[in-house]
XYZ file of C-alpha atoms in Angstrom:
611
model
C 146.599 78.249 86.608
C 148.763 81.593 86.657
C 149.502 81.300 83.477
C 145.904 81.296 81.928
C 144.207 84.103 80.028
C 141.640 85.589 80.871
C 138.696 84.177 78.944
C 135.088 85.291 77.663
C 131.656 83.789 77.729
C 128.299 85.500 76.835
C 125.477 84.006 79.013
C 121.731 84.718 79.187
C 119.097 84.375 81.942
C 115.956 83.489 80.409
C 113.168 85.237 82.838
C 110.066 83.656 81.942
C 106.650 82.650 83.319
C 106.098 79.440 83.580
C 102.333 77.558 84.786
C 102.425 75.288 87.402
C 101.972 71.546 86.219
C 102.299 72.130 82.591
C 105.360 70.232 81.850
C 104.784 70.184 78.037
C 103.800 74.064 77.829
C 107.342 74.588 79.953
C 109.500 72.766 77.926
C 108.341 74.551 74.663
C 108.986 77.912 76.583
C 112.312 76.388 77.280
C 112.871 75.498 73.898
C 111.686 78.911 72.690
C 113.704 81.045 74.730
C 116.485 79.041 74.211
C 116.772 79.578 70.590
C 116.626 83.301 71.377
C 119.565 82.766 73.309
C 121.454 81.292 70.725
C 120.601 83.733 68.226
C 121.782 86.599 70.717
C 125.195 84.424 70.601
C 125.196 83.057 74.332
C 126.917 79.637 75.349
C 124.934 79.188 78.375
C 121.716 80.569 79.303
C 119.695 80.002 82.883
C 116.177 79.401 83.341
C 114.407 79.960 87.052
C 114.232 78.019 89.325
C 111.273 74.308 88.582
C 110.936 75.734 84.940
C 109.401 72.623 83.996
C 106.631 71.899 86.860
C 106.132 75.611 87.389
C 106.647 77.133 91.457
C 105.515 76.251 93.530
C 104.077 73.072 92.771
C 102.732 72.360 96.502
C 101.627 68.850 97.047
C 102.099 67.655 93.491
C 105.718 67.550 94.498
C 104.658 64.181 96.323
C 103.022 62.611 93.775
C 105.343 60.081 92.363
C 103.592 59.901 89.250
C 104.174 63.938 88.652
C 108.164 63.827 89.434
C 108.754 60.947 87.049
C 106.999 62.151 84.772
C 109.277 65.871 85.320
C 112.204 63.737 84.731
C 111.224 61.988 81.707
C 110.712 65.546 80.290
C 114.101 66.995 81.340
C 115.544 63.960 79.450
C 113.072 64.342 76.575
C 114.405 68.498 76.619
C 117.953 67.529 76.473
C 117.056 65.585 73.345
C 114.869 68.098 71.564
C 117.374 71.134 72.297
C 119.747 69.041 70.448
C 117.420 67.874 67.403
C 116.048 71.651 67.024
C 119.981 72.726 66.581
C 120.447 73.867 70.038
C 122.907 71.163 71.550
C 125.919 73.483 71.515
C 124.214 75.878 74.204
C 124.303 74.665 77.912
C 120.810 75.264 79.672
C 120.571 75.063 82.857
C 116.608 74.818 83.922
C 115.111 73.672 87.015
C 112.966 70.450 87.567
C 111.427 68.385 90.028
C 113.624 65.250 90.512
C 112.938 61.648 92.078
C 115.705 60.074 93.377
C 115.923 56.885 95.714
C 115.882 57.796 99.522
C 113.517 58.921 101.951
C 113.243 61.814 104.437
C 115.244 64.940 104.574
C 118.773 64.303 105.595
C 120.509 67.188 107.441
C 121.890 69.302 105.756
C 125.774 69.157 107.017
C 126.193 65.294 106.742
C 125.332 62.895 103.731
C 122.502 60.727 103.529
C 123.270 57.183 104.832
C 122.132 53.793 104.485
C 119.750 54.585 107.557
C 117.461 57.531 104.873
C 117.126 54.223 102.420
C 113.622 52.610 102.234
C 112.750 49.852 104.255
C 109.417 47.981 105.679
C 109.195 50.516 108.625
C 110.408 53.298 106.328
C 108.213 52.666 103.194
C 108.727 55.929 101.479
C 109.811 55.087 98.038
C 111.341 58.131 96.716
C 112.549 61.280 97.858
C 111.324 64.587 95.828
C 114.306 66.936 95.038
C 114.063 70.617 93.991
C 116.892 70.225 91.496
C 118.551 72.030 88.229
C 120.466 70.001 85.678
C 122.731 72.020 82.800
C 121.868 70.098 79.209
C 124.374 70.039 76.763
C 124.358 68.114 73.590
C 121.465 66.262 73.878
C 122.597 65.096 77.473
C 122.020 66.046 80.969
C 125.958 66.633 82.139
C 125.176 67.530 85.852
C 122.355 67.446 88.055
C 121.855 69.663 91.517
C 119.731 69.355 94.218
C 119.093 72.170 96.478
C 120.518 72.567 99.226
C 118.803 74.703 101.854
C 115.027 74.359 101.879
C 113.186 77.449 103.100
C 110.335 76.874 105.664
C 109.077 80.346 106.350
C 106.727 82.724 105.498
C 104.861 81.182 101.825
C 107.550 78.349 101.959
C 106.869 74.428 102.599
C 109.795 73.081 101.235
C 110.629 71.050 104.310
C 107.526 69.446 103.631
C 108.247 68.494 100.254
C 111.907 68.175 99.260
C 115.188 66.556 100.867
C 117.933 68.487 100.866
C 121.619 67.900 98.461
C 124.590 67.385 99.907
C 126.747 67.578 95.998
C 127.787 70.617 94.658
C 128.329 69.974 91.012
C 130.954 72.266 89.289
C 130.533 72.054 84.738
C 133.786 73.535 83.039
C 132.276 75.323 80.064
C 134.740 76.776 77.125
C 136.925 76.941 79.943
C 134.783 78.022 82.806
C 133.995 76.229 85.826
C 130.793 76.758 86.403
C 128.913 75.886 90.025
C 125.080 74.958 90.147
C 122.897 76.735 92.503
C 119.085 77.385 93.779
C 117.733 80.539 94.953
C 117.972 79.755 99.266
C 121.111 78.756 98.881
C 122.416 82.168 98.177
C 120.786 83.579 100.863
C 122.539 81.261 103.499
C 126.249 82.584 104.130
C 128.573 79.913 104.220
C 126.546 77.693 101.979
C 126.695 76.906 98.509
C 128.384 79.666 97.604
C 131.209 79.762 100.382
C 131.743 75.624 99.181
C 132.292 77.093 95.849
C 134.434 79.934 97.251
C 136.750 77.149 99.096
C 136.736 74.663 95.788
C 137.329 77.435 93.242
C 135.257 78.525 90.309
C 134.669 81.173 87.979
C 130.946 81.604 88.099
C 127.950 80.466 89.998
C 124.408 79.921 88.728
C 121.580 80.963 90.884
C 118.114 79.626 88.868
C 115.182 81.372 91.144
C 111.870 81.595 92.014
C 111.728 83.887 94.410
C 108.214 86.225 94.902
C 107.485 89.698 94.721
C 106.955 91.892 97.889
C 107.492 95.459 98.284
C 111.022 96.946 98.404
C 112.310 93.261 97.866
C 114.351 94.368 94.745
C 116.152 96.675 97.384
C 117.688 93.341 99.450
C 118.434 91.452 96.257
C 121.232 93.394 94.808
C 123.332 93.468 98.683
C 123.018 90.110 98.510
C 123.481 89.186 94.944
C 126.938 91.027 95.795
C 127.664 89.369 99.169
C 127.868 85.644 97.611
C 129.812 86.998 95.236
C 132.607 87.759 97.373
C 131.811 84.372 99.378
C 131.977 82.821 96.453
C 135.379 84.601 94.739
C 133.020 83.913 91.166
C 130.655 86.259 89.135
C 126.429 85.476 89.896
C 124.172 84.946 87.059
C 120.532 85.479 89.393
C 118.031 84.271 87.463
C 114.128 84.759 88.820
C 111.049 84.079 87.537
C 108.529 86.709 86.618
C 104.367 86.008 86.775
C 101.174 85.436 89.023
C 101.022 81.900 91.091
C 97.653 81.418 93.035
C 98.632 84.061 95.361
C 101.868 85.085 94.847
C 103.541 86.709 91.813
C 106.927 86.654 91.113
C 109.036 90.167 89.471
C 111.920 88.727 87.842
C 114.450 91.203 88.621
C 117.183 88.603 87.131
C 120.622 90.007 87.438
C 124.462 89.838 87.017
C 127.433 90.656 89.450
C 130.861 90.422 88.552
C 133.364 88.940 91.981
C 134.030 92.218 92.668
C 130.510 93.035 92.967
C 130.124 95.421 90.372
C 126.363 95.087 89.001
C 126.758 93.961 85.109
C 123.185 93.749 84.100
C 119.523 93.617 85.449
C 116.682 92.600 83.730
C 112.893 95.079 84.333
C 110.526 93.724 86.555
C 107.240 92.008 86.117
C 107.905 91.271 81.797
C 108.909 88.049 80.317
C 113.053 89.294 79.279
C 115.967 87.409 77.652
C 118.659 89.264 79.444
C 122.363 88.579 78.193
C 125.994 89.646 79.325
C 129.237 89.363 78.293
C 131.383 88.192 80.983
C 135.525 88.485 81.301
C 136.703 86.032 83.862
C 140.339 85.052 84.464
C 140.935 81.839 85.815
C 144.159 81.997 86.847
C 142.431 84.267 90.293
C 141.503 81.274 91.343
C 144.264 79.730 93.073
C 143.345 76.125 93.809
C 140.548 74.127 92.119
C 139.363 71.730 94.520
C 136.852 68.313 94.173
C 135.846 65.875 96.717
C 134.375 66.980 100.143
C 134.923 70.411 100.963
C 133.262 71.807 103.833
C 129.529 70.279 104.145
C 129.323 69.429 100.705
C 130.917 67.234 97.901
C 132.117 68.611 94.953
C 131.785 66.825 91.273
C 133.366 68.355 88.509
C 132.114 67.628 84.932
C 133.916 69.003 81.700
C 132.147 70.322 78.435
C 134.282 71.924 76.878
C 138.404 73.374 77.852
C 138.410 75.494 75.161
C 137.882 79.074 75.671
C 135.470 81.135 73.349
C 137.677 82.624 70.553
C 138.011 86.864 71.053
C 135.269 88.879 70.519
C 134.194 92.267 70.756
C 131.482 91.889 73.500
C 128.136 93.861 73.253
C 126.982 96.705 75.918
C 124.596 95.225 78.795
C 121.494 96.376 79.731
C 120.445 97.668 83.116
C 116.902 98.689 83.725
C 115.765 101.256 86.112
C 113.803 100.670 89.431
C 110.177 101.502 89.463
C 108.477 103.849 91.736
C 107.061 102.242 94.887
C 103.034 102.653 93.397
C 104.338 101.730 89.800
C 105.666 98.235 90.880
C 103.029 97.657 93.454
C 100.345 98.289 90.415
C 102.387 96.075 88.084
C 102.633 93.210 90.514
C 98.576 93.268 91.121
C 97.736 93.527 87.251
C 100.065 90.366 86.849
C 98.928 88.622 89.314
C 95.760 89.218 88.439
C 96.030 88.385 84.664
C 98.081 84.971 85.286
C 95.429 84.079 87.780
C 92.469 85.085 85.151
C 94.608 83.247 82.037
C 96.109 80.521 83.332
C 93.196 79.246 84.521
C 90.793 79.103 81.393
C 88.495 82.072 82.831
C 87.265 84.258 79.857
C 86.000 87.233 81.701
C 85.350 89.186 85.003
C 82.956 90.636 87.027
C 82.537 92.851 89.575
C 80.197 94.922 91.826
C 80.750 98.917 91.237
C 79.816 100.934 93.843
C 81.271 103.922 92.873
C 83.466 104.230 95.707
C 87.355 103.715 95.877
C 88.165 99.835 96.164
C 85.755 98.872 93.408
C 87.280 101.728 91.334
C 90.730 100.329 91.608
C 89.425 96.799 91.012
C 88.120 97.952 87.810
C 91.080 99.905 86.440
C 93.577 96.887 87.816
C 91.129 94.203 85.809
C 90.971 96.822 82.778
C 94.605 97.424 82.606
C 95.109 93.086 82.974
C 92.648 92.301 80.852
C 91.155 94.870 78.846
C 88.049 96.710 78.850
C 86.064 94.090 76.814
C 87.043 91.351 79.308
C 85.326 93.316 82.110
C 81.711 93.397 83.065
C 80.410 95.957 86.319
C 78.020 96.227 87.236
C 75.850 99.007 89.589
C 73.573 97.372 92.260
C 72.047 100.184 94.514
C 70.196 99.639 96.932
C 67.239 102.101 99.268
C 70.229 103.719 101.178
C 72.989 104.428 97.882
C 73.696 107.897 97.383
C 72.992 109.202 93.708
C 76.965 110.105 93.372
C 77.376 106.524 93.820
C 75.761 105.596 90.977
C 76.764 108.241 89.251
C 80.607 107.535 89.967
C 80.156 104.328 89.290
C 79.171 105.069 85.725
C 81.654 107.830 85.128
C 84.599 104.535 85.778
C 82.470 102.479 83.101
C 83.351 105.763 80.886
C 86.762 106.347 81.385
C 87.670 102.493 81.171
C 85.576 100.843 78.715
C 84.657 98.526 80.379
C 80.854 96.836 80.314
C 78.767 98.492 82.502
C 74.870 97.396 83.699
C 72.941 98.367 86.792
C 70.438 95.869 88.609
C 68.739 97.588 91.343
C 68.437 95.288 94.457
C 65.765 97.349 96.682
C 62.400 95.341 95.196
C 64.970 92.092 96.049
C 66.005 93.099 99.943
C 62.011 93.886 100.108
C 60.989 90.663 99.535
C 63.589 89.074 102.060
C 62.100 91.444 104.865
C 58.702 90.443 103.693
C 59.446 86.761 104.505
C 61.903 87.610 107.495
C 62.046 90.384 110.229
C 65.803 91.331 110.179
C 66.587 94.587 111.925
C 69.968 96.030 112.738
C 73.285 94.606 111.046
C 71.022 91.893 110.119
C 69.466 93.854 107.852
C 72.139 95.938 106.784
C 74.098 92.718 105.730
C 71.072 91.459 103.842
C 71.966 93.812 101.030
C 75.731 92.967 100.770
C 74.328 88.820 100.786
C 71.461 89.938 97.964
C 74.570 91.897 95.490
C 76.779 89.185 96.391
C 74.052 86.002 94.933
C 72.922 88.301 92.007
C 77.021 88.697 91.112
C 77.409 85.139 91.422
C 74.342 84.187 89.418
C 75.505 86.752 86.748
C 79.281 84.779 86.608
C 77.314 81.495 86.339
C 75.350 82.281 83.586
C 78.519 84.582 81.878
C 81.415 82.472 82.479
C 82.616 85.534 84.725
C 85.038 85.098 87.102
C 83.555 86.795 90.298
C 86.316 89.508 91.622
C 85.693 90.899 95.498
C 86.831 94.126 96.270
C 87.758 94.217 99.771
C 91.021 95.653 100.810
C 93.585 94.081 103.485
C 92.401 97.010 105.999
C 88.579 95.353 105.735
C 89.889 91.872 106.015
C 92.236 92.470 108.598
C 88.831 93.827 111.359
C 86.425 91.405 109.358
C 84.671 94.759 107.980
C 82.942 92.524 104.909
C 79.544 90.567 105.097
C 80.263 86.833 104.624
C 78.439 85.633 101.203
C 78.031 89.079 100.431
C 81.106 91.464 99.532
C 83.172 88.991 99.975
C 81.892 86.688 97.769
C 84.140 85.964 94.590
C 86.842 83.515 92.994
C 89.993 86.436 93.305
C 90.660 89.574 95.287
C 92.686 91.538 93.651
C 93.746 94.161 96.230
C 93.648 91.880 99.790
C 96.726 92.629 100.338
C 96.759 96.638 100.001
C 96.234 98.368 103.026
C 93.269 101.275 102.574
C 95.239 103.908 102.751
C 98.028 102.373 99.686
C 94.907 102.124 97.883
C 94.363 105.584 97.664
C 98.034 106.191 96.731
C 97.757 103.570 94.005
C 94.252 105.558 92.553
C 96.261 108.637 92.608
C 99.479 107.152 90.798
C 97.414 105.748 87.909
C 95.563 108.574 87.465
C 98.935 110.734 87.070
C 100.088 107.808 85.215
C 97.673 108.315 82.975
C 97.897 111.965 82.556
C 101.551 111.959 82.299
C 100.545 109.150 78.617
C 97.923 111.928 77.353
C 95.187 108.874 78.124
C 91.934 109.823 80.910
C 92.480 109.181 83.937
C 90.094 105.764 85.044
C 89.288 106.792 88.424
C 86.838 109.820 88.766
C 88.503 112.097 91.121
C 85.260 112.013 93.492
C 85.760 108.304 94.146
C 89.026 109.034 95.387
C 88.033 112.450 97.721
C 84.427 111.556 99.238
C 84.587 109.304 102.670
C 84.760 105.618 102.445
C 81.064 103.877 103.510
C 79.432 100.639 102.495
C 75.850 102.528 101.938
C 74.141 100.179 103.934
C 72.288 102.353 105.984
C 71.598 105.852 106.149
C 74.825 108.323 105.784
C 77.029 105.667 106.694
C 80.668 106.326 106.636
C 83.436 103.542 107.356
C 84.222 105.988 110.630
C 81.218 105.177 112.369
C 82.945 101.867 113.319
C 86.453 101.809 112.602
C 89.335 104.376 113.667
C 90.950 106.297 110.878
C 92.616 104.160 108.165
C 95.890 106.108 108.483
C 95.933 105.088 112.595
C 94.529 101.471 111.633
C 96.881 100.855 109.095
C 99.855 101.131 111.134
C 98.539 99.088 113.794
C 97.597 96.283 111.238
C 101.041 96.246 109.709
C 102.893 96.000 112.892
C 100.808 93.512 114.562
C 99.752 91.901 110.969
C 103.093 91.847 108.842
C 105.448 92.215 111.663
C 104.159 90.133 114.214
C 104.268 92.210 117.035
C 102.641 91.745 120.756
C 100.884 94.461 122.495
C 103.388 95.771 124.590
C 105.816 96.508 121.509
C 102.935 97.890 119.734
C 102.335 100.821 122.782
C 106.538 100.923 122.728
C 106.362 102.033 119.245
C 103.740 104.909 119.946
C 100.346 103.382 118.882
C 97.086 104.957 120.682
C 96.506 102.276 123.425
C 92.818 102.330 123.000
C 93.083 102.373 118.795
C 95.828 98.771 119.697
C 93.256 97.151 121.405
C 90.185 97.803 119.292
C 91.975 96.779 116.304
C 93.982 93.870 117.769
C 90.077 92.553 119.070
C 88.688 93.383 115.432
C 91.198 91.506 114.197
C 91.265 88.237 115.979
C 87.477 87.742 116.257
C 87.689 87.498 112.009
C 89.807 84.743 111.423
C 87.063 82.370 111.096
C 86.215 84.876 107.869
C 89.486 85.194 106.266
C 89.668 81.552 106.094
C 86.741 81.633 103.670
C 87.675 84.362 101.460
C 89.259 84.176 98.112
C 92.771 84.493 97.402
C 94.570 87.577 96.300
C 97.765 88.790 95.149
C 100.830 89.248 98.247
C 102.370 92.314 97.726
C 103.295 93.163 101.765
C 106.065 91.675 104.135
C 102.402 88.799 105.332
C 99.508 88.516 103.501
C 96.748 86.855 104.982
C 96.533 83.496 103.125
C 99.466 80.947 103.050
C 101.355 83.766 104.435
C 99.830 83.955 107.870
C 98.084 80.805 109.365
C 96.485 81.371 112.745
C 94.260 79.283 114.364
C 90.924 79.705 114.173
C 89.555 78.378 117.775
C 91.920 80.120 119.858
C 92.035 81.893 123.504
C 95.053 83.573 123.133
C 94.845 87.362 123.181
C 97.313 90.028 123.618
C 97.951 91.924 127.320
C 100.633 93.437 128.696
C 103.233 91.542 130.026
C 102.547 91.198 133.956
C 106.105 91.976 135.864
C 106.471 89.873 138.874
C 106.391 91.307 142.638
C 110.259 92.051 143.827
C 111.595 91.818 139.596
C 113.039 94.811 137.854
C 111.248 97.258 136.996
């Protein structure tokens, strides 16, 4: 192929948010953003990763019923694109797929006869995470993922079996290879096959969720499988809120050489397109069959190349600030959780201190102000600035304010019950707690709970009380980020000429739960700057006690915390979910057991071993 010319295509990634389940409301997205494509001029535009169940699907990925009914709708796709005008484009969009088989195969052999069904193997069909490019009306080529992560937020060992083809579609000339998210982030995978078989570009269609600093990782990598793979990337990711995750797009091209083409912003539906320059003949040998682990298929569209044409400049958008994204991702996750749902409105407790205050602006800024009820409950031991703070955020935001004192309540309770102690100090966070609920019953609300990833972490929340609620909004921000993210949106706001939403004093005075007199959060826990750290190194990082002390944490702080901490599993498992923004959020994220003797010591070092 020396003697080819090098040739031009104009591609899009389509980064859109899809709803789990909705296989109907997916393909017309599909179809949408498709056209968009073709009006922009693009040959062959990418969707992310399950477009048409939504990610993650979780166990409706073993319902028969659902994956048949996912293929009938890729075929039923193929055949609208065409009818609507569209059959000229190749999409490539991810499904869920149902093919004959049963139980993963590994993933550096075929299946065999052996992974068939049988009597003692009655398993009728094996699930597939798979992408097929439509063309024409048809699908051309169908891929099944290969490497199925099993960490962290990821089951797909429980759900899919892995692919073993690695289908290559030769496109006006371009041989393009089909991937899925893992797969790029294996080295020698996918992308090393298509290295060794030779091809022009690789697809990567991904769903692959938000966490802090992940857009820093993506782009190294992005360029590494590039040069495994001798091809150009087109990394496509979903953007919007999932149950508990929430996904930032990010979608992106590199050329081979790794040079970064185009990137989409984060966290915003966005048709992103690039012209790309490839020249075939740098790819020496164009290999089918079985190469390395996996087989290669090749499929033809089209030979001929796209005629000349003056390609169009490509967009790169700049990285947000570390507070910026972080306050992006928990308004999205919070309004795809709120929306795709059905759920009108929300409410919430204000107390006037700092996590309610965020709450509020986060639901505001999701929502807006007219979706958003607070309300004040004080109690015998709430300071008047509480109230009064509490009311000044109902100002600046807009949103629907009431106040429902609960003292002549808690009365009545003591009246019919001696409760003294924490007892009695809980029995006003139970008392808010039912009146919120009864006020989302009777509204439609959507209860929100306001208790930060610090508070869950040591169990510092009254069961049925504050933590009461259908979402959490900020579970997942340590105390101290939510003071950094009250301070960003209030210079946010300056820097737009709009009021700032959080009054300033919410953000200065000391953090307390005003359940008994001049109560601060201090009384009982160590400073959140010396609790946060340990929390994220023994929370997010997994670490044991003796690496904790190693990396400088106050031995008595380590093991109050770590105690805190493992005496409250029993309440995490009952609270609501809430957005994942850090390396583990409590959730899906990090299962522990909740009847469990383990506890961190020191490692004992046996008589006559080094020392």
């Amino acid at each position: 192929m020396s003697d080819q010319q090098p040739v031009q295509l104009r591609v899009a990634m389509a980064q859109v948010d899809t709803r789990v389940g909705d296989l109907a409301g997916n393909a017309d997205l599909v179809v949408r953003w498709a056209a968009e494509a073709s009006a922009a001029g693009a040959q062959l535009v990418v969707f992310p990763e399950m477009t048409l169940t939504g990610y993650p699907p979780e166990d409706l990925a073993l319902r028969e019923s659902f994956a048949r009914a996912s293929e009938q709708s890729l075929v039923d796709l193929a055949g609208r694109l065409a009818a609507d005008g569209l059959g000229a484009l190749a999409v490539v969009v991810g499904y869920l797929a149902h093919t004959e088989g049963s139980g993963p195969a590994p993933v550096d052999e075929p299946p065999t006869d052996d992974d068939r069904p049988s009597d003692a193997n009655p398993r009728r069909g094996a699930p597939r995470n798979a992408a097929a490019l439509l063309h024409g009306g048809e699908v051309v080529a169908r891929y099944y993922k290969r490497h199925l992560p099993n960490y962290g937020v990821f089951d797909e060992a429980r759900y899919f079996v892995p692919g073993t083809d690695l289908p290559v579609v030769r496109l006006h000339g371009v041989d393009v290879a089909l991937t899925i998210c893992e797969d790029l982030w294996v080295e020698g995978g996918p992308c090393g096959v298509a290295g060794e078989a030779g091809v022009d570009l690789v697809v990567s269609p991904n769903a692959s969720p938000y966490e802090r600093a992940k857009d820093d990782l993506r782009l190294p990598l992005v360029r590494r499988r590039a040069a495994e793979a001798r091809a150009a990337i087109l990394y496509c990711n979903q953007v919007g809120g999932q149950d508990e995750l929430v996904f930032d797009g990010d979608s992106m091209a590199v050329s081979p050489t790794g040079e970064l083409l185009a990137r989409a912003p984060q966290f915003v539906e966005h048709l992103l397109t690039v012209d790309l320059r490839l020249d075939p003949s740098a790819v020496p040998e164009r290999r089918e069959g079985r190469v390395g682990p996996m087989t290669v298929t090749r499929h033809v569209v089209s030979d001929e190349p796209v005629p000349p044409y003056e390609p169009r400049p490509a967009s790169i958008a700049e990285p947000l600030s570390d507070c910026e994204e972080v306050w992006r991702a928990l308004v999205l996750g919070l309004r795809d959780f709120i929306d795709k749902n059905g759920m009108p409105s929300v409410v919430l407790g204000l107390s006037g201190g700092i996590d309610s205050a965020v709450c509020a602006a986060l639901a505001v800024d999701a929502l807006g102000a007219d979706r958003v009820h607070g309300v004040g409950l004080p109690s015998t031991w709430s300071s008047e600035h509480s109230l009064a703070d509490a009311e000044d955020l109902a100002r600046r935001t807009g949103l629907h304010y009431s106040v429902v004192p609960i003292a002549p309540m808690v009365d009545s309770f003591h009246g019919a019950a001696e409760l003294t102690g924490v007892a009695a100090e809980n029995l006003q966070a139970r008392v808010r707690g039912t009146l919120l609920m009864g006020l989302s019953n009777q509204h439609g609300h959507l209860l929100l709970t306001t208790g930060n990833k610090s508070e869950v972490a040591v169990g510092y929340s009254t069961l049925y009380g504050d933590s009461a609620g259908g979402f959490a909004p900020i579970k997942d921000v340590p105390k101290t980020l939510v003071w950094e993210l009250a301070r960003w949106r209030n210079t946010h706001a300056r820097g737009r000429g709009e009021t700032e939403p959080i009054p300033q004093n919410s953000i200065d005075k000391p953090p307390s739960a005003e359940l008994a007199p001049g109560q601060v959060d201090s009384d009982s826990l160590p400073s959140y700057d010396l609790l946060d750290a340990v929390i994220t190194d023994y929370v997010d990082r997994d670490l044991g006690l003796a690496e904790l002390l190693e990396r400088g944490h106050d031995a008595e702080v380590v093991a109050r915390v770590l105690r805190l901490v493992d005496a409250a599993e029993f309440k995490r498992r009952q609270s609501a979910p809430g957005t994942k923004i850090s390396l583990k959020a409590f959730g899906r994220d990090r299962r522990l057991p909740i009847t469990n003797r383990w506890r961190e010591t020191l490692p004992t070092v046996r008589e006559g071993a080094a020392q």
